[in-house]
Amino acid sequence: MAKERAAVGPCTSWPEDSAFIREVLDRIGDKWTVLVLTTLGDRTLRYSDLMASIPGVSQRMLTVTLKALERDGLVERQAYAEIPPRVEYCATDLGRSLQRAVLQLSQWAVENHSAVAANRALHERVGVGRAGVKGAPAALAD
């Protein structure tokens, strides 16, 4: 007879219908969301400035991300009736409150990228689940 497993972790305190919480976590955990919010900081930036400041983002992904952030109330969009048209974006108070958390995540990535890269390289050489296996490198035993 199988032993019943105990549920642990933050999800245990969430309401039964926690799909919305997972959806919000998906939004704030998205790399483009993190990069847009940290790039905006306390500034107001034009679309083209955001595009130039975030390496690797495509126009489509920047547009999709900005629309989602605006929908969730994290970013405000201001369009000016000028020729050529001008559109600016800034973080809302809600967005700035999230910036603090994503800046910490970004800083962690900066501080630990070489350790993660070394672990990835080790994994490529040795594979997964090799710790404690006869012949596995000593580095995995640590």
mmCIF file of N, CA and C in Angstrom:
data_model
loop_
_atom_site.group_PDB
_atom_site.id
_atom_site.type_symbol
_atom_site.label_atom_id
_atom_site.label_comp_id
_atom_site.label_asym_id
_atom_site.label_seq_id
_atom_site.Cartn_x
_atom_site.Cartn_y
_atom_site.Cartn_z
ATOM 1 N N MET A 1 0.845 -1.182 0.000
ATOM 2 C CA MET A 1 0.000 0.000 0.000
ATOM 3 C C MET A 1 0.888 1.241 0.000
ATOM 4 N N ALA A 2 0.575 2.174 -0.869
ATOM 5 C CA ALA A 2 1.382 3.385 -1.025
ATOM 6 C C ALA A 2 1.146 4.333 0.141
ATOM 7 N N LYS A 3 2.231 4.918 0.600
ATOM 8 C CA LYS A 3 2.162 5.903 1.681
ATOM 9 C C LYS A 3 1.660 7.226 1.113
ATOM 10 N N GLU A 4 0.716 7.849 1.816
ATOM 11 C CA GLU A 4 0.191 9.134 1.358
ATOM 12 C C GLU A 4 1.252 10.204 1.541
ATOM 13 N N ARG A 5 1.414 11.019 0.528
ATOM 14 C CA ARG A 5 2.429 12.071 0.561
ATOM 15 C C ARG A 5 1.864 13.327 1.211
ATOM 16 N N ALA A 6 2.730 13.997 1.954
ATOM 17 C CA ALA A 6 2.344 15.254 2.591
ATOM 18 C C ALA A 6 2.659 16.401 1.647
ATOM 19 N N ALA A 7 1.702 17.292 1.473
ATOM 20 C CA ALA A 7 1.918 18.474 0.637
ATOM 21 C C ALA A 7 2.707 19.495 1.446
ATOM 22 N N VAL A 8 3.738 20.074 0.811
ATOM 23 C CA VAL A 8 4.566 21.073 1.475
ATOM 24 C C VAL A 8 4.776 22.251 0.545
ATOM 25 N N GLY A 9 5.269 23.370 1.081
ATOM 26 C CA GLY A 9 5.598 24.527 0.257
ATOM 27 C C GLY A 9 4.526 25.589 0.269
ATOM 28 N N PRO A 10 4.790 26.680 -0.447
ATOM 29 C CA PRO A 10 3.883 27.834 -0.414
ATOM 30 C C PRO A 10 2.515 27.555 -1.028
ATOM 31 N N CYS A 11 2.440 26.623 -1.944
ATOM 32 C CA CYS A 11 1.164 26.347 -2.619
ATOM 33 C C CYS A 11 0.105 25.818 -1.655
ATOM 34 N N THR A 12 0.526 25.235 -0.534
ATOM 35 C CA THR A 12 -0.433 24.663 0.409
ATOM 36 C C THR A 12 -1.311 25.730 1.065
ATOM 37 N N SER A 13 -0.842 26.973 1.099
ATOM 38 C CA SER A 13 -1.635 28.038 1.720
ATOM 39 C C SER A 13 -2.464 28.826 0.701
ATOM 40 N N TRP A 14 -2.352 28.461 -0.556
ATOM 41 C CA TRP A 14 -3.108 29.159 -1.596
ATOM 42 C C TRP A 14 -4.539 28.655 -1.627
ATOM 43 N N PRO A 15 -5.450 29.489 -2.151
ATOM 44 C CA PRO A 15 -6.839 29.040 -2.283
ATOM 45 C C PRO A 15 -6.936 27.866 -3.254
ATOM 46 N N GLU A 16 -8.030 27.136 -3.146
ATOM 47 C CA GLU A 16 -8.251 25.964 -4.009
ATOM 48 C C GLU A 16 -8.097 26.322 -5.489
ATOM 49 N N ASP A 17 -8.675 27.457 -5.874
ATOM 50 C CA ASP A 17 -8.566 27.914 -7.259
ATOM 51 C C ASP A 17 -7.382 28.878 -7.353
ATOM 52 N N SER A 18 -6.184 28.324 -7.534
ATOM 53 C CA SER A 18 -4.974 29.155 -7.510
ATOM 54 C C SER A 18 -4.440 29.444 -8.905
ATOM 55 N N ALA A 19 -5.246 29.225 -9.926
ATOM 56 C CA ALA A 19 -4.780 29.450 -11.295
ATOM 57 C C ALA A 19 -4.336 30.899 -11.501
ATOM 58 N N PHE A 20 -5.038 31.844 -10.888
ATOM 59 C CA PHE A 20 -4.683 33.249 -11.077
ATOM 60 C C PHE A 20 -3.322 33.550 -10.453
ATOM 61 N N ILE A 21 -3.044 32.972 -9.306
ATOM 62 C CA ILE A 21 -1.741 33.185 -8.661
ATOM 63 C C ILE A 21 -0.637 32.643 -9.553
ATOM 64 N N ARG A 22 -0.827 31.476 -10.116
ATOM 65 C CA ARG A 22 0.172 30.899 -11.033
ATOM 66 C C ARG A 22 0.336 31.775 -12.272
ATOM 67 N N GLU A 23 -0.750 32.353 -12.746
ATOM 68 C CA GLU A 23 -0.685 33.241 -13.918
ATOM 69 C C GLU A 23 0.140 34.492 -13.612
ATOM 70 N N VAL A 24 -0.059 35.064 -12.428
ATOM 71 C CA VAL A 24 0.716 36.243 -12.021
ATOM 72 C C VAL A 24 2.190 35.854 -11.878
ATOM 73 N N LEU A 25 2.467 34.695 -11.292
ATOM 74 C CA LEU A 25 3.853 34.238 -11.162
ATOM 75 C C LEU A 25 4.493 34.019 -12.535
ATOM 76 N N ASP A 26 3.720 33.509 -13.477
ATOM 77 C CA ASP A 26 4.235 33.370 -14.848
ATOM 78 C C ASP A 26 4.633 34.729 -15.415
ATOM 79 N N ARG A 27 3.810 35.735 -15.183
ATOM 80 C CA ARG A 27 4.078 37.079 -15.708
ATOM 81 C C ARG A 27 5.342 37.652 -15.076
ATOM 82 N N ILE A 28 5.429 37.603 -13.748
ATOM 83 C CA ILE A 28 6.563 38.258 -13.098
ATOM 84 C C ILE A 28 7.845 37.432 -13.194
ATOM 85 N N GLY A 29 7.726 36.161 -13.537
ATOM 86 C CA GLY A 29 8.910 35.320 -13.699
ATOM 87 C C GLY A 29 9.421 35.287 -15.124
ATOM 88 N N ASP A 30 8.746 35.945 -16.026
ATOM 89 C CA ASP A 30 9.143 35.979 -17.427
ATOM 90 C C ASP A 30 10.382 36.848 -17.591
ATOM 91 N N LYS A 31 11.368 36.370 -18.347
ATOM 92 C CA LYS A 31 12.618 37.133 -18.486
ATOM 93 C C LYS A 31 12.401 38.518 -19.082
ATOM 94 N N TRP A 32 11.481 38.644 -20.034
ATOM 95 C CA TRP A 32 11.274 39.958 -20.650
ATOM 96 C C TRP A 32 10.613 40.918 -19.675
ATOM 97 N N THR A 33 9.722 40.417 -18.822
ATOM 98 C CA THR A 33 9.120 41.255 -17.789
ATOM 99 C C THR A 33 10.197 41.784 -16.859
ATOM 100 N N VAL A 34 11.073 40.904 -16.409
ATOM 101 C CA VAL A 34 12.158 41.305 -15.508
ATOM 102 C C VAL A 34 13.020 42.368 -16.170
ATOM 103 N N LEU A 35 13.387 42.147 -17.426
ATOM 104 C CA LEU A 35 14.269 43.094 -18.116
ATOM 105 C C LEU A 35 13.584 44.427 -18.408
ATOM 106 N N VAL A 36 12.317 44.393 -18.772
ATOM 107 C CA VAL A 36 11.591 45.659 -19.027
ATOM 108 C C VAL A 36 11.463 46.458 -17.734
ATOM 109 N N LEU A 37 11.030 45.814 -16.655
ATOM 110 C CA LEU A 37 10.849 46.545 -15.395
ATOM 111 C C LEU A 37 12.158 47.088 -14.852
ATOM 112 N N THR A 38 13.229 46.300 -14.927
ATOM 113 C CA THR A 38 14.504 46.794 -14.415
ATOM 114 C C THR A 38 15.079 47.878 -15.316
ATOM 115 N N THR A 39 14.808 47.814 -16.601
ATOM 116 C CA THR A 39 15.269 48.861 -17.517
ATOM 117 C C THR A 39 14.507 50.154 -17.283
ATOM 118 N N LEU A 40 13.217 50.072 -17.052
ATOM 119 C CA LEU A 40 12.425 51.281 -16.809
ATOM 120 C C LEU A 40 12.859 51.976 -15.516
ATOM 121 N N GLY A 41 13.061 51.203 -14.468
ATOM 122 C CA GLY A 41 13.414 51.819 -13.190
ATOM 123 C C GLY A 41 12.424 52.921 -12.860
ATOM 124 N N ASP A 42 12.931 54.098 -12.529
ATOM 125 C CA ASP A 42 12.076 55.251 -12.223
ATOM 126 C C ASP A 42 11.958 56.193 -13.414
ATOM 127 N N ARG A 43 12.428 55.718 -14.578
ATOM 128 C CA ARG A 43 12.435 56.566 -15.789
ATOM 129 C C ARG A 43 11.179 56.352 -16.630
ATOM 130 N N THR A 44 10.957 57.310 -17.492
ATOM 131 C CA THR A 44 9.982 57.172 -18.567
ATOM 132 C C THR A 44 10.789 57.010 -19.844
ATOM 133 N N LEU A 45 10.513 55.937 -20.579
ATOM 134 C CA LEU A 45 11.275 55.655 -21.792
ATOM 135 C C LEU A 45 10.359 55.449 -22.986
ATOM 136 N N ARG A 46 10.856 55.856 -24.139
ATOM 137 C CA ARG A 46 10.157 55.590 -25.393
ATOM 138 C C ARG A 46 10.361 54.126 -25.765
ATOM 139 N N TYR A 47 9.471 53.617 -26.599
ATOM 140 C CA TYR A 47 9.550 52.238 -27.071
ATOM 141 C C TYR A 47 10.921 51.963 -27.675
ATOM 142 N N SER A 48 11.395 52.865 -28.529
ATOM 143 C CA SER A 48 12.676 52.658 -29.210
ATOM 144 C C SER A 48 13.842 52.625 -28.221
ATOM 145 N N ASP A 49 13.752 53.394 -27.127
ATOM 146 C CA ASP A 49 14.793 53.362 -26.104
ATOM 147 C C ASP A 49 14.784 52.030 -25.358
ATOM 148 N N LEU A 50 13.597 51.526 -25.078
ATOM 149 C CA LEU A 50 13.496 50.200 -24.454
ATOM 150 C C LEU A 50 14.077 49.133 -25.372
ATOM 151 N N MET A 51 13.719 49.207 -26.637
ATOM 152 C CA MET A 51 14.198 48.241 -27.628
ATOM 153 C C MET A 51 15.729 48.246 -27.686
ATOM 154 N N ALA A 52 16.315 49.425 -27.682
ATOM 155 C CA ALA A 52 17.768 49.548 -27.765
ATOM 156 C C ALA A 52 18.461 49.118 -26.474
ATOM 157 N N SER A 53 17.753 49.164 -25.353
ATOM 158 C CA SER A 53 18.355 48.893 -24.056
ATOM 159 C C SER A 53 18.274 47.439 -23.616
ATOM 160 N N ILE A 54 17.459 46.640 -24.298
ATOM 161 C CA ILE A 54 17.258 45.243 -23.886
ATOM 162 C C ILE A 54 17.789 44.325 -24.979
ATOM 163 N N PRO A 55 19.010 43.840 -24.822
ATOM 164 C CA PRO A 55 19.612 42.987 -25.851
ATOM 165 C C PRO A 55 18.795 41.714 -26.083
ATOM 166 N N GLY A 56 18.610 41.398 -27.352
ATOM 167 C CA GLY A 56 17.951 40.145 -27.710
ATOM 168 C C GLY A 56 16.449 40.171 -27.797
ATOM 169 N N VAL A 57 15.810 41.239 -27.342
ATOM 170 C CA VAL A 57 14.349 41.271 -27.410
ATOM 171 C C VAL A 57 13.924 41.638 -28.829
ATOM 172 N N SER A 58 12.924 40.927 -29.324
ATOM 173 C CA SER A 58 12.377 41.251 -30.643
ATOM 174 C C SER A 58 11.275 42.294 -30.462
ATOM 175 N N GLN A 59 10.930 42.954 -31.557
ATOM 176 C CA GLN A 59 9.833 43.934 -31.494
ATOM 177 C C GLN A 59 8.558 43.261 -31.010
ATOM 178 N N ARG A 60 8.300 42.072 -31.512
ATOM 179 C CA ARG A 60 7.082 41.350 -31.133
ATOM 180 C C ARG A 60 7.064 41.069 -29.633
ATOM 181 N N MET A 61 8.178 40.538 -29.090
ATOM 182 C CA MET A 61 8.209 40.197 -27.666
ATOM 183 C C MET A 61 8.142 41.441 -26.787
ATOM 184 N N LEU A 62 8.777 42.515 -27.210
ATOM 185 C CA LEU A 62 8.693 43.742 -26.423
ATOM 186 C C LEU A 62 7.258 44.261 -26.418
ATOM 187 N N THR A 63 6.605 44.239 -27.565
ATOM 188 C CA THR A 63 5.217 44.695 -27.657
ATOM 189 C C THR A 63 4.296 43.823 -26.808
ATOM 190 N N VAL A 64 4.431 42.511 -26.919
ATOM 191 C CA VAL A 64 3.594 41.574 -26.141
ATOM 192 C C VAL A 64 3.816 41.795 -24.647
ATOM 193 N N THR A 65 5.075 41.936 -24.252
ATOM 194 C CA THR A 65 5.405 42.125 -22.835
ATOM 195 C C THR A 65 4.846 43.437 -22.313
ATOM 196 N N LEU A 66 5.023 44.519 -23.069
ATOM 197 C CA LEU A 66 4.513 45.819 -22.627
ATOM 198 C C LEU A 66 2.988 45.812 -22.513
ATOM 199 N N LYS A 67 2.306 45.172 -23.451
ATOM 200 C CA LYS A 67 0.839 45.096 -23.380
ATOM 201 C C LYS A 67 0.397 44.318 -22.151
ATOM 202 N N ALA A 68 1.082 43.212 -21.843
ATOM 203 C CA ALA A 68 0.730 42.414 -20.672
ATOM 204 C C ALA A 68 1.008 43.184 -19.384
ATOM 205 N N LEU A 69 2.120 43.898 -19.348
ATOM 206 C CA LEU A 69 2.449 44.686 -18.158
ATOM 207 C C LEU A 69 1.459 45.833 -17.964
ATOM 208 N N GLU A 70 1.024 46.421 -19.064
ATOM 209 C CA GLU A 70 0.021 47.482 -18.978
ATOM 210 C C GLU A 70 -1.310 46.909 -18.497
ATOM 211 N N ARG A 71 -1.695 45.763 -19.040
ATOM 212 C CA ARG A 71 -2.952 45.119 -18.641
ATOM 213 C C ARG A 71 -2.959 44.807 -17.150
ATOM 214 N N ASP A 72 -1.794 44.382 -16.622
ATOM 215 C CA ASP A 72 -1.717 44.010 -15.208
ATOM 216 C C ASP A 72 -1.483 45.202 -14.293
ATOM 217 N N GLY A 73 -1.367 46.410 -14.870
ATOM 218 C CA GLY A 73 -1.208 47.611 -14.062
ATOM 219 C C GLY A 73 0.206 47.845 -13.574
ATOM 220 N N LEU A 74 1.188 47.207 -14.209
ATOM 221 C CA LEU A 74 2.582 47.353 -13.797
ATOM 222 C C LEU A 74 3.313 48.438 -14.581
ATOM 223 N N VAL A 75 2.800 48.740 -15.777
ATOM 224 C CA VAL A 75 3.399 49.745 -16.652
ATOM 225 C C VAL A 75 2.287 50.635 -17.183
ATOM 226 N N GLU A 76 2.603 51.906 -17.332
ATOM 227 C CA GLU A 76 1.656 52.860 -17.909
ATOM 228 C C GLU A 76 2.174 53.304 -19.273
ATOM 229 N N ARG A 77 1.266 53.363 -20.227
ATOM 230 C CA ARG A 77 1.604 53.769 -21.595
ATOM 231 C C ARG A 77 0.999 55.135 -21.845
ATOM 232 N N GLN A 78 1.818 56.049 -22.364
ATOM 233 C CA GLN A 78 1.335 57.388 -22.710
ATOM 234 C C GLN A 78 1.632 57.631 -24.183
ATOM 235 N N ALA A 79 0.569 57.821 -24.971
ATOM 236 C CA ALA A 79 0.721 58.104 -26.399
ATOM 237 C C ALA A 79 0.478 59.585 -26.637
ATOM 238 N N TYR A 80 1.320 60.178 -27.472
ATOM 239 C CA TYR A 80 1.206 61.595 -27.807
ATOM 240 C C TYR A 80 0.793 61.731 -29.265
ATOM 241 N N ALA A 81 -0.170 62.596 -29.510
ATOM 242 C CA ALA A 81 -0.665 62.822 -30.867
ATOM 243 C C ALA A 81 0.274 63.780 -31.586
ATOM 244 N N GLU A 82 1.387 63.246 -32.020
ATOM 245 C CA GLU A 82 2.403 64.029 -32.727
ATOM 246 C C GLU A 82 2.756 63.310 -34.020
ATOM 247 N N ILE A 83 3.442 64.018 -34.863
ATOM 248 C CA ILE A 83 3.951 63.396 -36.080
ATOM 249 C C ILE A 83 5.468 63.550 -36.059
ATOM 250 N N PRO A 84 6.213 62.457 -36.019
ATOM 251 C CA PRO A 84 5.746 61.073 -35.899
ATOM 252 C C PRO A 84 5.197 60.804 -34.500
ATOM 253 N N PRO A 85 4.343 59.766 -34.394
ATOM 254 C CA PRO A 85 3.749 59.451 -33.087
ATOM 255 C C PRO A 85 4.835 59.119 -32.058
ATOM 256 N N ARG A 86 4.565 59.499 -30.825
ATOM 257 C CA ARG A 86 5.502 59.216 -29.731
ATOM 258 C C ARG A 86 4.751 58.472 -28.645
ATOM 259 N N VAL A 87 5.346 57.364 -28.182
ATOM 260 C CA VAL A 87 4.761 56.571 -27.101
ATOM 261 C C VAL A 87 5.826 56.380 -26.039
ATOM 262 N N GLU A 88 5.449 56.627 -24.785
ATOM 263 C CA GLU A 88 6.371 56.469 -23.670
ATOM 264 C C GLU A 88 5.788 55.500 -22.645
ATOM 265 N N TYR A 89 6.685 54.840 -21.928
ATOM 266 C CA TYR A 89 6.293 53.874 -20.915
ATOM 267 C C TYR A 89 6.996 54.200 -19.607
ATOM 268 N N CYS A 90 6.273 53.977 -18.507
ATOM 269 C CA CYS A 90 6.881 54.107 -17.184
ATOM 270 C C CYS A 90 6.244 53.068 -16.267
ATOM 271 N N ALA A 91 6.971 52.698 -15.241
ATOM 272 C CA ALA A 91 6.441 51.754 -14.256
ATOM 273 C C ALA A 91 5.441 52.488 -13.361
ATOM 274 N N THR A 92 4.377 51.808 -13.013
ATOM 275 C CA THR A 92 3.405 52.350 -12.060
ATOM 276 C C THR A 92 3.931 52.101 -10.642
ATOM 277 N N ASP A 93 3.211 52.568 -9.645
ATOM 278 C CA ASP A 93 3.594 52.276 -8.256
ATOM 279 C C ASP A 93 3.641 50.766 -8.023
ATOM 280 N N LEU A 94 2.654 50.069 -8.567
ATOM 281 C CA LEU A 94 2.628 48.605 -8.441
ATOM 282 C C LEU A 94 3.846 47.988 -9.133
ATOM 283 N N GLY A 95 4.175 48.490 -10.304
ATOM 284 C CA GLY A 95 5.338 48.000 -11.037
ATOM 285 C C GLY A 95 6.638 48.282 -10.306
ATOM 286 N N ARG A 96 6.737 49.460 -9.692
ATOM 287 C CA ARG A 96 7.948 49.792 -8.932
ATOM 288 C C ARG A 96 8.082 48.913 -7.695
ATOM 289 N N SER A 97 6.951 48.525 -7.101
ATOM 290 C CA SER A 97 7.036 47.625 -5.941
ATOM 291 C C SER A 97 7.558 46.254 -6.371
ATOM 292 N N LEU A 98 7.243 45.835 -7.574
ATOM 293 C CA LEU A 98 7.754 44.570 -8.107
ATOM 294 C C LEU A 98 9.219 44.705 -8.525
ATOM 295 N N GLN A 99 9.627 45.897 -8.953
ATOM 296 C CA GLN A 99 11.014 46.123 -9.371
ATOM 297 C C GLN A 99 12.003 45.731 -8.287
ATOM 298 N N ARG A 100 11.690 46.022 -7.047
ATOM 299 C CA ARG A 100 12.611 45.696 -5.954
ATOM 300 C C ARG A 100 12.905 44.199 -5.932
ATOM 301 N N ALA A 101 11.871 43.393 -6.088
ATOM 302 C CA ALA A 101 12.055 41.940 -6.054
ATOM 303 C C ALA A 101 12.811 41.452 -7.289
ATOM 304 N N VAL A 102 12.467 41.956 -8.459
ATOM 305 C CA VAL A 102 13.142 41.470 -9.669
ATOM 306 C C VAL A 102 14.573 41.986 -9.760
ATOM 307 N N LEU A 103 14.858 43.139 -9.168
ATOM 308 C CA LEU A 103 16.241 43.612 -9.115
ATOM 309 C C LEU A 103 17.095 42.679 -8.263
ATOM 310 N N GLN A 104 16.527 42.160 -7.189
ATOM 311 C CA GLN A 104 17.253 41.191 -6.363
ATOM 312 C C GLN A 104 17.527 39.916 -7.156
ATOM 313 N N LEU A 105 16.530 39.450 -7.908
ATOM 314 C CA LEU A 105 16.735 38.268 -8.747
ATOM 315 C C LEU A 105 17.797 38.526 -9.798
ATOM 316 N N SER A 106 17.752 39.693 -10.406
ATOM 317 C CA SER A 106 18.744 40.043 -11.422
ATOM 318 C C SER A 106 20.141 40.097 -10.816
ATOM 319 N N GLN A 107 20.256 40.676 -9.636
ATOM 320 C CA GLN A 107 21.559 40.755 -8.971
ATOM 321 C C GLN A 107 22.079 39.361 -8.635
ATOM 322 N N TRP A 108 21.181 38.475 -8.207
ATOM 323 C CA TRP A 108 21.585 37.096 -7.936
ATOM 324 C C TRP A 108 22.148 36.457 -9.203
ATOM 325 N N ALA A 109 21.494 36.686 -10.331
ATOM 326 C CA ALA A 109 21.962 36.126 -11.602
ATOM 327 C C ALA A 109 23.341 36.668 -11.957
ATOM 328 N N VAL A 110 23.570 37.951 -11.737
ATOM 329 C CA VAL A 110 24.872 38.553 -12.023
ATOM 330 C C VAL A 110 25.945 37.925 -11.134
ATOM 331 N N GLU A 111 25.648 37.784 -9.855
ATOM 332 C CA GLU A 111 26.634 37.269 -8.903
ATOM 333 C C GLU A 111 26.914 35.782 -9.076
ATOM 334 N N ASN A 112 25.959 35.020 -9.605
ATOM 335 C CA ASN A 112 26.093 33.567 -9.640
ATOM 336 C C ASN A 112 26.165 32.957 -11.031
ATOM 337 N N HIS A 113 26.256 33.783 -12.067
ATOM 338 C CA HIS A 113 26.223 33.226 -13.418
ATOM 339 C C HIS A 113 27.393 32.284 -13.683
ATOM 340 N N SER A 114 28.576 32.574 -13.154
ATOM 341 C CA SER A 114 29.723 31.693 -13.416
ATOM 342 C C SER A 114 29.557 30.347 -12.704
ATOM 343 N N ALA A 115 28.994 30.333 -11.502
ATOM 344 C CA ALA A 115 28.754 29.067 -10.803
ATOM 345 C C ALA A 115 27.719 28.227 -11.546
ATOM 346 N N VAL A 116 26.672 28.863 -12.043
ATOM 347 C CA VAL A 116 25.658 28.144 -12.809
ATOM 348 C C VAL A 116 26.271 27.594 -14.101
ATOM 349 N N ALA A 117 27.098 28.408 -14.767
ATOM 350 C CA ALA A 117 27.756 27.956 -16.000
ATOM 351 C C ALA A 117 28.661 26.753 -15.718
ATOM 352 N N ALA A 118 29.385 26.788 -14.600
ATOM 353 C CA ALA A 118 30.260 25.658 -14.246
ATOM 354 C C ALA A 118 29.441 24.399 -13.982
ATOM 355 N N ASN A 119 28.314 24.538 -13.312
ATOM 356 C CA ASN A 119 27.446 23.382 -13.062
ATOM 357 C C ASN A 119 26.854 22.829 -14.351
ATOM 358 N N ARG A 120 26.500 23.711 -15.266
ATOM 359 C CA ARG A 120 25.986 23.254 -16.560
ATOM 360 C C ARG A 120 27.053 22.474 -17.317
ATOM 361 N N ALA A 121 28.279 22.990 -17.295
ATOM 362 C CA ALA A 121 29.377 22.297 -17.982
ATOM 363 C C ALA A 121 29.624 20.925 -17.357
ATOM 364 N N LEU A 122 29.589 20.859 -16.026
ATOM 365 C CA LEU A 122 29.754 19.580 -15.333
ATOM 366 C C LEU A 122 28.639 18.618 -15.711
ATOM 367 N N HIS A 123 27.436 19.108 -15.763
ATOM 368 C CA HIS A 123 26.290 18.276 -16.137
ATOM 369 C C HIS A 123 26.446 17.734 -17.551
ATOM 370 N N GLU A 124 26.958 18.563 -18.449
ATOM 371 C CA GLU A 124 27.180 18.118 -19.830
ATOM 372 C C GLU A 124 28.199 16.978 -19.877
ATOM 373 N N ARG A 125 29.225 17.057 -19.029
ATOM 374 C CA ARG A 125 30.252 16.016 -19.018
ATOM 375 C C ARG A 125 29.794 14.754 -18.319
ATOM 376 N N VAL A 126 29.057 14.888 -17.214
ATOM 377 C CA VAL A 126 28.765 13.761 -16.346
ATOM 378 C C VAL A 126 27.324 13.269 -16.475
ATOM 379 N N GLY A 127 26.415 14.173 -16.724
ATOM 380 C CA GLY A 127 25.006 13.799 -16.794
ATOM 381 C C GLY A 127 24.314 14.008 -15.467
ATOM 382 N N VAL A 128 23.062 13.662 -15.435
ATOM 383 C CA VAL A 128 22.244 13.896 -14.252
ATOM 384 C C VAL A 128 22.234 12.653 -13.362
ATOM 385 N N GLY A 129 22.119 12.875 -12.063
ATOM 386 C CA GLY A 129 21.971 11.773 -11.121
ATOM 387 C C GLY A 129 23.217 10.953 -10.907
ATOM 388 N N ARG A 130 24.381 11.522 -11.094
ATOM 389 C CA ARG A 130 25.625 10.758 -10.969
ATOM 390 C C ARG A 130 26.265 10.878 -9.596
ATOM 391 N N ALA A 131 25.777 11.797 -8.749
ATOM 392 C CA ALA A 131 26.386 11.960 -7.427
ATOM 393 C C ALA A 131 26.268 10.662 -6.647
ATOM 394 N N GLY A 132 27.361 10.256 -6.039
ATOM 395 C CA GLY A 132 27.362 9.027 -5.245
ATOM 396 C C GLY A 132 27.515 7.764 -6.067
ATOM 397 N N VAL A 133 27.551 7.893 -7.383
ATOM 398 C CA VAL A 133 27.711 6.729 -8.250
ATOM 399 C C VAL A 133 29.200 6.452 -8.408
ATOM 400 N N LYS A 134 29.561 5.191 -8.359
ATOM 401 C CA LYS A 134 30.970 4.810 -8.504
ATOM 402 C C LYS A 134 31.517 5.394 -9.805
ATOM 403 N N GLY A 135 32.642 6.079 -9.684
ATOM 404 C CA GLY A 135 33.275 6.668 -10.860
ATOM 405 C C GLY A 135 32.842 8.098 -11.133
ATOM 406 N N ALA A 136 31.895 8.642 -10.369
ATOM 407 C CA ALA A 136 31.469 10.028 -10.585
ATOM 408 C C ALA A 136 32.545 10.963 -10.063
ATOM 409 N N PRO A 137 32.722 12.126 -10.694
ATOM 410 C CA PRO A 137 33.739 13.068 -10.229
ATOM 411 C C PRO A 137 33.509 13.495 -8.786
ATOM 412 N N ALA A 138 34.593 13.778 -8.091
ATOM 413 C CA ALA A 138 34.517 14.203 -6.698
ATOM 414 C C ALA A 138 33.716 15.492 -6.549
ATOM 415 N N ALA A 139 33.711 16.339 -7.586
ATOM 416 C CA ALA A 139 32.982 17.623 -7.524
ATOM 417 C C ALA A 139 31.501 17.396 -7.279
ATOM 418 N N LEU A 140 30.961 16.268 -7.720
ATOM 419 C CA LEU A 140 29.537 16.011 -7.508
ATOM 420 C C LEU A 140 29.237 15.574 -6.087
ATOM 421 N N ALA A 141 30.213 15.073 -5.391
ATOM 422 C CA ALA A 141 30.001 14.600 -4.030
ATOM 423 C C ALA A 141 29.872 15.743 -3.034
ATOM 424 N N ASP A 142 30.344 16.939 -3.421
ATOM 425 C CA ASP A 142 30.305 18.090 -2.504
ATOM 426 C C ASP A 142 28.909 18.566 -2.253
#
